[in-house]
mmCIF file of C-alpha atoms in Angstrom:
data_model
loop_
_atom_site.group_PDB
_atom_site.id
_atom_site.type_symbol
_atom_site.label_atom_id
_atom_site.label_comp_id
_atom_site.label_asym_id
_atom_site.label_seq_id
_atom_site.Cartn_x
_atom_site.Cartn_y
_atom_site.Cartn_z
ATOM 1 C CA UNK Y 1 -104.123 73.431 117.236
ATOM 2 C CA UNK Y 2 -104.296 76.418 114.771
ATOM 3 C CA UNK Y 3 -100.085 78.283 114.451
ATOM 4 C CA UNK Y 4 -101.368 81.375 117.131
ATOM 5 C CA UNK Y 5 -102.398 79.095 119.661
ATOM 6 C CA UNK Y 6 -98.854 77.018 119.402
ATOM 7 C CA UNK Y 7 -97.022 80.597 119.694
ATOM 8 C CA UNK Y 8 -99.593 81.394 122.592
ATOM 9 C CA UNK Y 9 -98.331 77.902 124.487
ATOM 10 C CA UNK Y 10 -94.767 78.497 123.997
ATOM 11 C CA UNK Y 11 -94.829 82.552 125.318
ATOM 12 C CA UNK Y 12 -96.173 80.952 127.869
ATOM 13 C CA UNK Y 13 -93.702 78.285 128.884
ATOM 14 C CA UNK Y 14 -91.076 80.515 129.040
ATOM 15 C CA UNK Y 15 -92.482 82.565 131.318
ATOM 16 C CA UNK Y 16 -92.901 80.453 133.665
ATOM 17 C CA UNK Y 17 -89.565 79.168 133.302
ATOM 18 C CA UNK Y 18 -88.211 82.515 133.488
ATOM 19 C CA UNK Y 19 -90.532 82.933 136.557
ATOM 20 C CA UNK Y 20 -88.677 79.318 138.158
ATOM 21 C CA UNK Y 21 -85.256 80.834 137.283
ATOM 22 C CA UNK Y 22 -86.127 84.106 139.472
ATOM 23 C CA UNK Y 23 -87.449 81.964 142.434
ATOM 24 C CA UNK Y 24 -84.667 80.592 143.165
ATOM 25 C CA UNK Y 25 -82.062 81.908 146.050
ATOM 26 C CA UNK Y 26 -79.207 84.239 144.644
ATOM 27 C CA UNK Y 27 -76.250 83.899 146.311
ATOM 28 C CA UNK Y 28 -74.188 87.160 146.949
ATOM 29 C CA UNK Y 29 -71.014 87.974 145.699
ATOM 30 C CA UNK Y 30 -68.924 88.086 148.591
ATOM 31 C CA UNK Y 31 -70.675 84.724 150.023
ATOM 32 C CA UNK Y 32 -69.496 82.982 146.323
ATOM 33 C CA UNK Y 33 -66.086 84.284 146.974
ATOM 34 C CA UNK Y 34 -65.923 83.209 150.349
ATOM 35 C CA UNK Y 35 -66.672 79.334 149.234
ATOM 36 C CA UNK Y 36 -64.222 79.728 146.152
ATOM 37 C CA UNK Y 37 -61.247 80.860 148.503
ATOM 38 C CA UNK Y 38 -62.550 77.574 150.913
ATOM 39 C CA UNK Y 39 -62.592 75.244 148.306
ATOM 40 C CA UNK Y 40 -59.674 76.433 146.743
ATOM 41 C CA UNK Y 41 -57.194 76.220 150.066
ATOM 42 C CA UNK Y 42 -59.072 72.629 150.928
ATOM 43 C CA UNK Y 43 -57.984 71.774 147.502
ATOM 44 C CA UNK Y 44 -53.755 73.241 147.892
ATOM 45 C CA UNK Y 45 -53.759 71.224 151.113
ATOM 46 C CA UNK Y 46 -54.942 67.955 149.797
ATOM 47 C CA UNK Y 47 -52.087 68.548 146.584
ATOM 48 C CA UNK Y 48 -49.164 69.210 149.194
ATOM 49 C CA UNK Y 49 -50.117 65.827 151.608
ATOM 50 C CA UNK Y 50 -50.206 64.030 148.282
ATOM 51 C CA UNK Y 51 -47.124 65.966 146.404
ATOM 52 C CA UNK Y 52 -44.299 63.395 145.290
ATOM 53 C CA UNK Y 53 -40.956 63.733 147.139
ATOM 54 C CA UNK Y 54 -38.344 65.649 145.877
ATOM 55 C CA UNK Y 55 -35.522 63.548 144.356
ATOM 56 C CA UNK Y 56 -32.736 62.999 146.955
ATOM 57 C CA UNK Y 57 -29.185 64.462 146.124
ATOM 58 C CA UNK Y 58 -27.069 62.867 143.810
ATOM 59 C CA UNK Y 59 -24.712 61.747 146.795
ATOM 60 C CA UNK Y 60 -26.619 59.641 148.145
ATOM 61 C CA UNK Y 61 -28.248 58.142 145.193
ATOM 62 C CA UNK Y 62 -25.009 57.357 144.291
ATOM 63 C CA UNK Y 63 -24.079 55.754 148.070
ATOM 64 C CA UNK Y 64 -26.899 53.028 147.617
ATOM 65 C CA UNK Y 65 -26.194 52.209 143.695
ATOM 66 C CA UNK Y 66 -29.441 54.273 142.438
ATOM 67 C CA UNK Y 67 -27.722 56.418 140.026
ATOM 68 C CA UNK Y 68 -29.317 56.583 136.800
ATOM 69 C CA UNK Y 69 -28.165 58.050 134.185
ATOM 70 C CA UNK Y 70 -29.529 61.860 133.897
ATOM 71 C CA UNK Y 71 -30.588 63.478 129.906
ATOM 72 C CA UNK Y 72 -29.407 66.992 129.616
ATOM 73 C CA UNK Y 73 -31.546 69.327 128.008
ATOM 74 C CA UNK Y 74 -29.814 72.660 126.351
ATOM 75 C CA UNK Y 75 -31.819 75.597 126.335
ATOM 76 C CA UNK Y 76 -33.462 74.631 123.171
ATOM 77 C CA UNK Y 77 -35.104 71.599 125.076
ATOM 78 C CA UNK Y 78 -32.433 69.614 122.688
ATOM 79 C CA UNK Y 79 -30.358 66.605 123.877
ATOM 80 C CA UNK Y 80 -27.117 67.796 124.898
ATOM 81 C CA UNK Y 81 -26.092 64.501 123.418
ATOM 82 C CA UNK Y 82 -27.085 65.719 120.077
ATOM 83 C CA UNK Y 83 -26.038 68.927 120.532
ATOM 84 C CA UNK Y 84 -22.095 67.680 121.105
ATOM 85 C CA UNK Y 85 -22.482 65.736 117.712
ATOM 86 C CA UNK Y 86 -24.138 68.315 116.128
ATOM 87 C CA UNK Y 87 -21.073 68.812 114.465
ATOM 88 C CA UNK Y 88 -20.450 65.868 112.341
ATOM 89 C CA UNK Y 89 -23.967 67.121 110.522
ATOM 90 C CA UNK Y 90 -22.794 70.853 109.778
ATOM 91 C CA UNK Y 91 -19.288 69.306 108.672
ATOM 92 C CA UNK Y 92 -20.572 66.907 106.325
ATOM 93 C CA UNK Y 93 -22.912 69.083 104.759
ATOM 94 C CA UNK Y 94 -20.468 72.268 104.428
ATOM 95 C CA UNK Y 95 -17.838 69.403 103.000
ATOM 96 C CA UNK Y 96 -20.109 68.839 100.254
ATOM 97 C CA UNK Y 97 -21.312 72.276 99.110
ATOM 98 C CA UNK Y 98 -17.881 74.448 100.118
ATOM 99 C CA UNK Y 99 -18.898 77.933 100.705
ATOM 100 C CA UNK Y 100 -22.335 77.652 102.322
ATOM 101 C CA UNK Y 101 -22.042 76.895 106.252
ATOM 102 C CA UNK Y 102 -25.300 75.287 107.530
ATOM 103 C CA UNK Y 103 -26.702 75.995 110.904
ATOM 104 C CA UNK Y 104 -26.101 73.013 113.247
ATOM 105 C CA UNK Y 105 -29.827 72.572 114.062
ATOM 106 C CA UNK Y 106 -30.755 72.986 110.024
ATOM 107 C CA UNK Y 107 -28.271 70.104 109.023
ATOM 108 C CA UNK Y 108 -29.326 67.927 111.951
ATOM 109 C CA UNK Y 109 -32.822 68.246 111.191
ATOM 110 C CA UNK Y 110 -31.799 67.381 107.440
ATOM 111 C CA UNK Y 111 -30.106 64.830 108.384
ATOM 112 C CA UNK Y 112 -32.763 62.716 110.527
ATOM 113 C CA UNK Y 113 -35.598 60.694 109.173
ATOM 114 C CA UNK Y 114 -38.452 59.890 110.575
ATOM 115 C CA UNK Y 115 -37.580 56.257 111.687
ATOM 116 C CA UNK Y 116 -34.750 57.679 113.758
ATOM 117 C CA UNK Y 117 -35.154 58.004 117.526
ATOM 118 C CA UNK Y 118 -34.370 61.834 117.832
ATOM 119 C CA UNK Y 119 -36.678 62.158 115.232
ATOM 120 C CA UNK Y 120 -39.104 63.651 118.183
ATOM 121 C CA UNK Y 121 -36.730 66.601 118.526
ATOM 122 C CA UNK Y 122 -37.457 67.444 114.298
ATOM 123 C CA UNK Y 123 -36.903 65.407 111.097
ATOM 124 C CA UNK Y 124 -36.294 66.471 107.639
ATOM 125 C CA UNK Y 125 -40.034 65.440 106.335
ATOM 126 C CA UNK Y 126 -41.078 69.161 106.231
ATOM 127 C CA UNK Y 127 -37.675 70.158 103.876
ATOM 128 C CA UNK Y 128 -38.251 67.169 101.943
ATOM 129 C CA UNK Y 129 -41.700 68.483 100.581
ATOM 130 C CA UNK Y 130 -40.411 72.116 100.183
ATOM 131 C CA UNK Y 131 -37.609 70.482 98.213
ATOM 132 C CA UNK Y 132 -39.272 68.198 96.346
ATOM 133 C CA UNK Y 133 -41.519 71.552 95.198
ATOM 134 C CA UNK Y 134 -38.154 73.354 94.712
ATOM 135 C CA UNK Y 135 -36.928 70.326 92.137
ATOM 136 C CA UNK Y 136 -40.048 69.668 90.389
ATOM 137 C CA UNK Y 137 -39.980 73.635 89.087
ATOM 138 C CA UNK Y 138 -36.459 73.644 88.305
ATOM 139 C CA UNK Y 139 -36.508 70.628 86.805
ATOM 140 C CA UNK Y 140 -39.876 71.754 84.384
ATOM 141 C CA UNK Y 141 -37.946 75.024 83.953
ATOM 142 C CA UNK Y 142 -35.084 73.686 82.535
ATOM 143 C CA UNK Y 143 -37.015 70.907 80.167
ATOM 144 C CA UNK Y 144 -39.381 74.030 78.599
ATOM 145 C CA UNK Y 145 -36.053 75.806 77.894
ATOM 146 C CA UNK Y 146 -34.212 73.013 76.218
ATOM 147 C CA UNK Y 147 -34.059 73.601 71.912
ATOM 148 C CA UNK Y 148 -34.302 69.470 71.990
ATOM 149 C CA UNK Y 149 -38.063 69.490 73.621
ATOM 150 C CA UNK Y 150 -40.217 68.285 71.015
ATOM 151 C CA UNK Y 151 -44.303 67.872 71.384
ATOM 152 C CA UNK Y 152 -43.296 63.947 71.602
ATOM 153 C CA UNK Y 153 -41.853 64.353 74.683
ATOM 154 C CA UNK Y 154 -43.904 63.409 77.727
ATOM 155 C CA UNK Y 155 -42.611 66.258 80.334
ATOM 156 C CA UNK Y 156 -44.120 63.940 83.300
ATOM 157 C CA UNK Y 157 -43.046 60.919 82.859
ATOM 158 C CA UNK Y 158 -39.437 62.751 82.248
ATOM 159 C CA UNK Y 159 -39.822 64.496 85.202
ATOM 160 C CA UNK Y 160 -41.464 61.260 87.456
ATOM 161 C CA UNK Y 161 -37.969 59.214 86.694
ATOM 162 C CA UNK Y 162 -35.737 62.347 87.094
ATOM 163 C CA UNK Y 163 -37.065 62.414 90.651
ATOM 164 C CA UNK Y 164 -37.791 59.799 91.463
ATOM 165 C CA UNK Y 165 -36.920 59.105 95.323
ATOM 166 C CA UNK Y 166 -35.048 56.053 94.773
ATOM 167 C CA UNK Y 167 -33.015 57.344 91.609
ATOM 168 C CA UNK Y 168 -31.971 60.437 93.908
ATOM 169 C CA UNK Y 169 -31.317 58.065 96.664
ATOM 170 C CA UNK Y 170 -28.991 55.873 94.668
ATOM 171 C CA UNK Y 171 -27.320 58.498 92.349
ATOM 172 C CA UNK Y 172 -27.123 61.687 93.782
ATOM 173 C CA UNK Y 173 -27.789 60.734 97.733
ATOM 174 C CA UNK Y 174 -24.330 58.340 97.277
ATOM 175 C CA UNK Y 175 -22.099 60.751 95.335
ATOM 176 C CA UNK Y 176 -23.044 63.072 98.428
ATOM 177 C CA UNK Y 177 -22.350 60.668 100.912
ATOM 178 C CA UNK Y 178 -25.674 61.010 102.956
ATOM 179 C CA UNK Y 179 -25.944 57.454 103.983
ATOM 180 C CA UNK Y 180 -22.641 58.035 106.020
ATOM 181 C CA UNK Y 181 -24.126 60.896 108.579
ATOM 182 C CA UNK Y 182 -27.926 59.979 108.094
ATOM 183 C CA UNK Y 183 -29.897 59.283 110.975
ATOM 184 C CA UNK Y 184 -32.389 56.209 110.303
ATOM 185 C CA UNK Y 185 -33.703 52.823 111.846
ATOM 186 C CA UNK Y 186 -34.248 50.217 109.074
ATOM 187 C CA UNK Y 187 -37.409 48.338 109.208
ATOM 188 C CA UNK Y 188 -35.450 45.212 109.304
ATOM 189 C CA UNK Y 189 -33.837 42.398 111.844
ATOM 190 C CA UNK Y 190 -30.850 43.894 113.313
ATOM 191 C CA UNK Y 191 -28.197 40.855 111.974
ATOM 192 C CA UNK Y 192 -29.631 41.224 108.454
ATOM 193 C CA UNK Y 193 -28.965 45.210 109.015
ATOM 194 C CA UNK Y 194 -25.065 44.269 110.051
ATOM 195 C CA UNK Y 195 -24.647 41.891 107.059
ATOM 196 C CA UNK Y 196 -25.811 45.014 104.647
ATOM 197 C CA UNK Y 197 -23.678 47.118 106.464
ATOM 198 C CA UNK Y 198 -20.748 45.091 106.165
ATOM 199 C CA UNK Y 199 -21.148 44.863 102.116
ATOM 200 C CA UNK Y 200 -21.949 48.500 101.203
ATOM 201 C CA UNK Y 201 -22.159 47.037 97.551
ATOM 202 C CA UNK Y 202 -24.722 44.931 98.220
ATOM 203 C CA UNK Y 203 -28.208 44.660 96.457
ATOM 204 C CA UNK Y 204 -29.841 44.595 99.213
ATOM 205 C CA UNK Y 205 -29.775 47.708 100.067
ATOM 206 C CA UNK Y 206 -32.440 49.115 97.927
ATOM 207 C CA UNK Y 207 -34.606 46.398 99.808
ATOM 208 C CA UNK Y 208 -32.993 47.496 103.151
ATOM 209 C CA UNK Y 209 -34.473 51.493 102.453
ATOM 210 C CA UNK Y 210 -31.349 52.732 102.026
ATOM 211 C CA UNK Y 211 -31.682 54.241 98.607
ATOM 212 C CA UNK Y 212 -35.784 55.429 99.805
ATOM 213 C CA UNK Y 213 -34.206 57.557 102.772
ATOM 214 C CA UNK Y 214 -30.989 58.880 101.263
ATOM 215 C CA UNK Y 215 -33.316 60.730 98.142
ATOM 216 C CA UNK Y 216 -35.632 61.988 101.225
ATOM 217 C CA UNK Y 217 -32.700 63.240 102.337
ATOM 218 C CA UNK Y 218 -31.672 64.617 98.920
ATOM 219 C CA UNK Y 219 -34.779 66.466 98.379
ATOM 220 C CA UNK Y 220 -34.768 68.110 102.678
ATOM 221 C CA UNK Y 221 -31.031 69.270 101.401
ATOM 222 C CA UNK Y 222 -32.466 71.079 98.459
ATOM 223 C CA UNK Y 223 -35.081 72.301 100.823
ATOM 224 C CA UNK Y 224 -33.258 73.109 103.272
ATOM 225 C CA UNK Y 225 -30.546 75.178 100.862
ATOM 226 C CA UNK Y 226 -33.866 77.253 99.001
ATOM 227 C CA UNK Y 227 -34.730 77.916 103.108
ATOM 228 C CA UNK Y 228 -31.326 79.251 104.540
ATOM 229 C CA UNK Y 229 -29.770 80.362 101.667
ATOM 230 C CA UNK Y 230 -32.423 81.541 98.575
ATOM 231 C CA UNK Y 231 -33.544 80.702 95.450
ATOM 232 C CA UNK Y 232 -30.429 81.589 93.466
ATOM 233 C CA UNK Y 233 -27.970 79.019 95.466
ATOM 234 C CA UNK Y 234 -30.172 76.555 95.294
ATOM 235 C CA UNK Y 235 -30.837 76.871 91.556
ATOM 236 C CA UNK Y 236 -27.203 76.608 91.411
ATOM 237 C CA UNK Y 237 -27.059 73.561 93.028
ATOM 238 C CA UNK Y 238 -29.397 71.668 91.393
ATOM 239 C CA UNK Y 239 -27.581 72.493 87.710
ATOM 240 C CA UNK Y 240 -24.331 71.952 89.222
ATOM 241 C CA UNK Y 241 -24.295 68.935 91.526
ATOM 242 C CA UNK Y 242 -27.900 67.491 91.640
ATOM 243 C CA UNK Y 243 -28.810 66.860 87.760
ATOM 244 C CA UNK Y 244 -25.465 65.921 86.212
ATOM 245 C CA UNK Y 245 -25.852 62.740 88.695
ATOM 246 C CA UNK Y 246 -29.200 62.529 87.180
ATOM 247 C CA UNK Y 247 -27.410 61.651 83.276
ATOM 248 C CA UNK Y 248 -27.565 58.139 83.371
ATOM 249 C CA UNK Y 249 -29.756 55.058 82.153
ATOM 250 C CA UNK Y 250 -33.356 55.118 83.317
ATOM 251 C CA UNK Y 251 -33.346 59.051 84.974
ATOM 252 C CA UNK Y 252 -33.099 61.947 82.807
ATOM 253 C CA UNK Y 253 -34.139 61.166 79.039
ATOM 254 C CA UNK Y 254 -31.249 61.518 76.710
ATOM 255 C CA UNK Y 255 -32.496 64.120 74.664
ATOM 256 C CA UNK Y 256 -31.404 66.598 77.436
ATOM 257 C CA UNK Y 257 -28.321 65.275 78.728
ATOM 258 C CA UNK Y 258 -25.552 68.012 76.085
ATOM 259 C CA UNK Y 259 -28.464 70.956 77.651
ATOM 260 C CA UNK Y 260 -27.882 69.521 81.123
ATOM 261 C CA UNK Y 261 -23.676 69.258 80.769
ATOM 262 C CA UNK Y 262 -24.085 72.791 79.611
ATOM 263 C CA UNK Y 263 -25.998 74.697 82.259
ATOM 264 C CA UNK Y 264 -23.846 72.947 84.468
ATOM 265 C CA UNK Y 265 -20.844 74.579 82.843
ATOM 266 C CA UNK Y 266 -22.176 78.208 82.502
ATOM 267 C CA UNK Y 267 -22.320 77.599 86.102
ATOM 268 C CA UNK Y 268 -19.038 77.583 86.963
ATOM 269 C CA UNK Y 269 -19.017 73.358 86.465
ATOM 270 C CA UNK Y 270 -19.487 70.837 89.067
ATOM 271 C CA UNK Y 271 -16.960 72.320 91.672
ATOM 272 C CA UNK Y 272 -18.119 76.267 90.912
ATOM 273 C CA UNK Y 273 -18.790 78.421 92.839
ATOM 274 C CA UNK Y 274 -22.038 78.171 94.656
ATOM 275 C CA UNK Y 275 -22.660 81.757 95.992
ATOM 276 C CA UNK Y 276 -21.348 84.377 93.728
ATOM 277 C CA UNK Y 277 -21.194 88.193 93.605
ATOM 278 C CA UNK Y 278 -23.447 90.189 95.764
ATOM 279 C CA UNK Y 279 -24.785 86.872 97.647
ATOM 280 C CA UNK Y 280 -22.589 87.202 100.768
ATOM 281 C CA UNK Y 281 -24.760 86.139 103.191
ATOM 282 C CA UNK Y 282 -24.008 82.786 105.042
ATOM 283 C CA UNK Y 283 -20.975 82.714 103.013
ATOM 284 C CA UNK Y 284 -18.179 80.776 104.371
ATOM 285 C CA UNK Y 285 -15.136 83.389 105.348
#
């Protein structure tokens, strides 16, 4: 069959499908409106036979021993729970960087890996890649400024055991005190959890996760700080309290360690000041 006789076939087809389509009965508007109401109140009468009971008043719940034990929400669709110790987040964090006052739901969020139960309500995975970001360019900022950098130098492999989770974890996460306020579920038996917890100088703990969650941590508080307060505090903190815990065997190559003491001090040192000058906002009064 030659291409105009194929194009002749398939005209031809649709119009007699278009012809079918017309045959059929239209029906009006108001008669399809009519049904839809119909099926629609047939269908809000079925729902409300079927509709679960309302719960029954807390009196009498409480009469036949059927009180359970109600979750309040706040109007953030947080656990009141949470919300009440809120607090020992904020005051942890503001203990360790005096002068900057975290926002209860910031430090909680910091505060809470993954692992943790109330990790549905946030987690600090999201601030721990911003800071992790937020260290890597400080930390390739401040090794391209340094006289001692020589072509021998291998500026990732510096940087990979600078930051590495565990060394943050270990050095800086513990000279913060993270692991006491951190929200996280080890993925180990509860007794062999109480016997770490009842030697907090045990080896085990890098096997436990400890030192793994405490440097998450450490990099969602650096995010966090570059989110709430800018650029310049964090910067700050990072010469000041994050890489002077970083000067010690097997994290930040020697070569850098009198450049690293001395940023620190032009700083103000590691108890300076953390927002200075015209950098009054969330400033603790």
């Amino acid at each position: 069959m030659s291409r105009p006789a194929r194009c002749l076939k398939l005209l031809l087809s649709l119009n007699s499908r278009a012809s079918l389509v017309s045959s059929r009965p239209v029906i009006g508007t108001r008669q399809y409106a009519q049904s839809a109401l119909k099926v629609r109140s047939d269908d809000c009468q079925t729902a409300s036979r079927t509709r679960t009971p309302t719960r029954r008043p807390r009196e009498e719940r409480v009469e036949e021993g059927q009180e359970e034990e109600e979750d309040n929400f706040d109007s953030r669709g947080s656990w009141s729970k949470e919300v009440q110790c809120g607090t020992k987040f904020t005051d942890h964090l503001n203990g360790v960087f005096p002068g900057l006052q975290f926002p209860p739901e910031l430090a909680r969020r910091i505060l809470t890996h993954a692992s943790h139960q109330t990790a549905t309500n946030g987690h600090n995975a999201s601030l721990s890649f911003i800071g992790r970001r937020v260290l890597d360019s400080y930390l390739h900022l401040f090794l391209t400024s340094s006289s001692t950098l020589t072509p021998e130098h291998d500026l990732e492999d510096i940087a990979y055991r600078t930051l590495h989770t565990y060394a943050l974890g270990e050095h800086v996460g513990s000279k913060w005190g993270l692991g006491r306020s951190l929200q996280w579920v080890p993925a180990i038996a509860r007794e062999v959890r109480e016997q770490v917890k009842a030697q907090p100088d045990s080896p085990d703990l890098r096997k436990v996760g400890l030192y793994k969650v405490q440097g998450d941590a450490v990099t969602a508080v650096m995010g966090g700080i570059f989110f709430q307060f800018g650029g310049s505090v964090a910067h700050r903190v990072f010469h000041t309290r994050l890489l002077p815990c970083m000067l010690v065997k097997g994290a930040l190559h020697e070569a850098f360690h009198r450049d690293a003491l001395l940023a620190c001090d032009r700083m103000g040192g590691p108890e300076g000041r953390l927002v200075v000058n015209s950098s009054t906002k969330n400033v603790a009064h």
